[in-house]
Coordinates of N, CA and C in Angstrom, one line a residue:
M29 N 51.3 74.9 209.1 CA 51.7 75.3 208.3 C 52.9 76.0 207.9
G30 N 53.6 74.8 206.7 CA 55.0 75.6 206.0 C 54.3 76.5 205.4
R31 N 55.7 77.6 204.3 CA 55.3 78.1 203.6 C 55.6 77.4 202.2
R32 N 55.2 78.4 201.3 CA 55.6 77.5 199.6 C 55.9 78.1 198.9
R33 N 56.4 77.7 198.0 CA 57.5 78.1 197.0 C 56.8 79.2 196.2
V34 N 57.5 80.5 196.1 CA 56.4 81.7 195.2 C 57.4 81.5 193.8
S35 N 56.4 81.3 192.9 CA 56.8 81.8 191.5 C 57.1 83.1 191.4
I36 N 58.3 83.1 190.9 CA 58.6 85.0 190.3 C 58.1 85.3 188.6
S37 N 57.4 85.7 189.1 CA 56.8 86.2 187.7 C 55.4 88.1 188.3
R38 N 55.3 88.5 187.5 CA 55.0 89.9 188.0 C 53.2 89.3 188.0
I39 N 53.0 89.8 189.4 CA 51.9 89.9 190.1 C 50.5 90.7 189.3
E40 N 49.7 89.9 188.8 CA 49.0 90.9 187.9 C 48.2 91.9 188.8
N41 N 47.6 91.6 190.1 CA 46.9 92.7 190.8 C 47.4 93.3 191.4
R42 N 47.2 94.6 191.1 CA 47.6 96.0 191.4 C 47.6 96.3 193.1
T43 N 47.0 95.8 193.3 CA 47.1 95.9 195.3 C 47.8 95.0 195.8
T44 N 47.8 93.9 195.4 CA 48.6 92.9 195.7 C 50.3 92.9 195.6
R45 N 50.2 93.4 194.7 CA 51.7 94.0 193.5 C 52.1 95.2 194.9
Q46 N 51.5 96.2 195.0 CA 51.9 97.0 195.6 C 52.4 96.7 197.7
V47 N 51.2 95.6 197.9 CA 51.8 95.3 199.3 C 52.9 94.4 199.3
T48 N 52.7 93.2 197.9 CA 54.1 92.6 198.3 C 55.6 93.4 197.8
F49 N 55.3 94.6 197.3 CA 56.4 95.3 196.9 C 56.7 95.9 198.6
A50 N 56.0 96.8 199.3 CA 56.3 97.3 200.4 C 57.1 96.4 201.3
K51 N 56.4 95.3 201.4 CA 57.1 94.1 202.3 C 58.3 93.9 201.6
R52 N 58.5 93.4 200.9 CA 60.3 93.4 200.0 C 61.1 94.4 200.1
R53 N 60.6 95.8 200.1 CA 61.7 96.9 200.1 C 61.6 96.7 201.7
V54 N 61.2 96.6 202.7 CA 61.3 97.2 204.1 C 62.4 95.3 204.4
G55 N 61.9 94.0 203.6 CA 62.8 93.4 204.4 C 64.5 93.4 203.6
L56 N 64.0 94.0 202.1 CA 65.6 94.0 201.6 C 66.2 95.4 202.5
F57 N 65.3 96.4 202.6 CA 66.4 97.9 203.6 C 67.3 96.7 204.9
K58 N 66.4 96.0 205.5 CA 66.3 95.5 207.4 C 67.5 94.6 206.5
K59 N 67.9 93.3 205.2 CA 69.2 92.8 205.5 C 70.3 93.8 204.6
T60 N 69.7 95.2 204.0 CA 71.2 95.9 203.7 C 71.6 96.1 204.8
H61 N 70.7 96.9 206.2 CA 71.5 97.5 207.1 C 72.3 96.5 207.9
E62 N 71.6 95.1 208.5 CA 72.2 94.0 208.8 C 74.0 93.7 208.3
L63 N 74.3 93.7 207.1 CA 75.4 93.6 206.0 C 76.4 94.3 206.4
S64 N 75.8 95.9 206.3 CA 76.5 97.2 207.0 C 77.0 97.3 208.1
V65 N 75.9 96.7 209.4 CA 76.2 96.8 210.7 C 77.5 95.5 211.1
L66 N 77.0 94.2 210.0 CA 77.8 93.2 210.7 C 79.4 93.4 209.6
C67 N 79.5 93.8 209.0 CA 80.6 93.6 207.9 C 81.1 95.2 207.7
D68 N 80.9 96.1 208.3 CA 81.2 97.4 208.4 C 81.4 98.0 207.2
A69 N 80.5 97.6 206.4 CA 80.4 97.8 204.9 C 79.6 98.9 204.5
Q70 N 79.9 100.2 203.4 CA 79.2 101.5 203.4 C 78.1 100.8 202.1
I71 N 77.1 100.7 202.5 CA 76.3 100.8 201.6 C 75.0 101.5 201.5
G72 N 74.3 101.8 199.8 CA 73.4 102.8 199.6 C 72.8 102.0 198.4
I73 N 71.9 101.9 199.0 CA 70.3 101.1 197.9 C 69.4 102.2 197.3
M74 N 69.1 102.2 195.7 CA 67.9 102.8 196.1 C 66.8 102.3 194.9
V75 N 65.9 102.4 195.0 CA 64.6 101.2 195.0 C 63.6 102.5 194.2
F76 N 63.0 102.2 192.7 CA 61.8 102.8 191.9 C 61.0 102.2 192.4
S77 N 59.6 102.4 192.5 CA 58.6 101.5 192.9 C 57.8 101.7 191.2
S78 N 56.8 101.1 190.9 CA 56.1 101.0 189.3 C 55.4 102.5 189.1
S79 N 55.4 103.3 190.4 CA 54.7 104.5 190.2 C 55.8 105.4 190.2
G80 N 57.4 105.1 190.5 CA 58.0 106.1 190.0 C 59.2 106.9 191.0
K81 N 58.2 106.1 192.2 CA 58.4 106.4 193.6 C 59.9 106.6 193.8
L82 N 61.0 107.3 194.9 CA 61.8 106.5 195.2 C 62.0 106.3 196.7
Y83 N 62.8 105.1 196.8 CA 63.7 104.8 197.8 C 64.3 104.7 197.8
E84 N 65.2 105.2 199.3 CA 66.8 105.3 199.0 C 66.9 104.6 200.5
Y85 N 68.2 103.7 200.7 CA 68.5 103.4 202.0 C 70.3 103.5 202.0
C86 N 70.9 104.4 202.9 CA 72.3 104.5 203.3 C 72.8 104.2 204.3
S87 N 73.9 103.2 204.5 CA 74.4 102.9 205.9 C 75.2 104.0 206.2
D88 N 74.5 104.3 207.7 CA 75.4 105.9 208.1 C 76.0 105.7 208.8
T89 N 77.4 104.5 208.6 CA 78.4 104.1 209.6 C 79.1 105.2 209.5
S90 N 79.8 105.9 209.0 CA 80.6 107.5 208.8 C 79.9 108.2 208.3
G91 N 78.7 108.9 208.5 CA 78.0 109.9 208.0 C 78.1 110.3 206.7
Y92 N 78.7 109.5 206.1 CA 78.5 109.4 204.5 C 76.8 109.9 203.9
S93 N 76.3 110.5 203.0 CA 75.0 111.1 202.2 C 75.0 110.4 201.3
F94 N 74.1 109.7 200.5 CA 74.0 109.3 199.1 C 74.8 109.4 198.0
K95 N 74.1 110.8 198.2 CA 75.5 111.5 197.0 C 76.9 111.3 197.2
S96 N 77.4 111.1 197.9 CA 78.7 110.8 198.7 C 79.0 109.5 198.0
Y97 N 78.0 108.2 198.4 CA 78.3 107.3 197.9 C 78.1 107.1 196.4
I98 N 77.5 107.9 195.8 CA 77.3 108.0 194.4 C 78.7 108.4 193.7
F99 N 79.1 109.6 194.1 CA 80.3 110.1 193.5 C 81.7 109.6 194.5
N100 N 81.6 108.3 195.3 CA 82.5 107.4 195.3 C 82.8 106.3 194.5
Y101 N 81.5 106.3 193.7 CA 81.0 105.2 193.0 C 81.9 105.6 191.4
L102 N 81.2 106.5 191.3 CA 81.7 107.1 190.2 C 83.3 107.3 190.2
K103 N 83.9 107.5 191.4 CA 85.4 108.4 191.2 C 86.3 106.4 191.2
V104 N 85.4 105.8 191.8 CA 86.1 104.1 191.8 C 86.1 103.5 190.3
N105 N 85.2 104.0 189.5 CA 85.0 103.4 188.0 C 85.6 104.5 187.5
N106 N 86.2 105.6 187.6 CA 86.9 106.6 186.9 C 85.6 107.2 186.0
I107 N 84.4 107.0 186.4 CA 84.0 107.8 185.9 C 83.4 109.6 186.0
A108 N 83.6 109.7 187.1 CA 83.6 111.3 187.3 C 84.7 111.8 186.5
D109 N 85.8 112.0 186.1 CA 86.5 112.6 185.5 C 85.6 113.1 184.1
N110 N 85.6 112.1 183.6 CA 84.6 111.8 182.6 C 83.1 112.6 182.1
L111 N 83.0 113.5 183.9 CA 81.8 114.0 183.6 C 81.9 115.3 183.9
S112 N 82.8 115.5 183.9 CA 83.7 117.5 184.1 C 83.8 118.0 182.7

């Protein structure tokens, strides 16, 4: 039996929605890790669940923390100067 196409819409069943979230979050973080390793990219990703819990991934290629990723983003986009 092959895979079937999944329609992209909100899953109404709360338990099923949570299971799907957990599985897709793991897959997303795995792909993020693969991209960072293969392309030597610095990647930070944060995901908030519907309950408000934070999940984050930070590629650890250069010893950066997630805070430093955010600061670099703000600096590159000239936002950091406006915050002081």
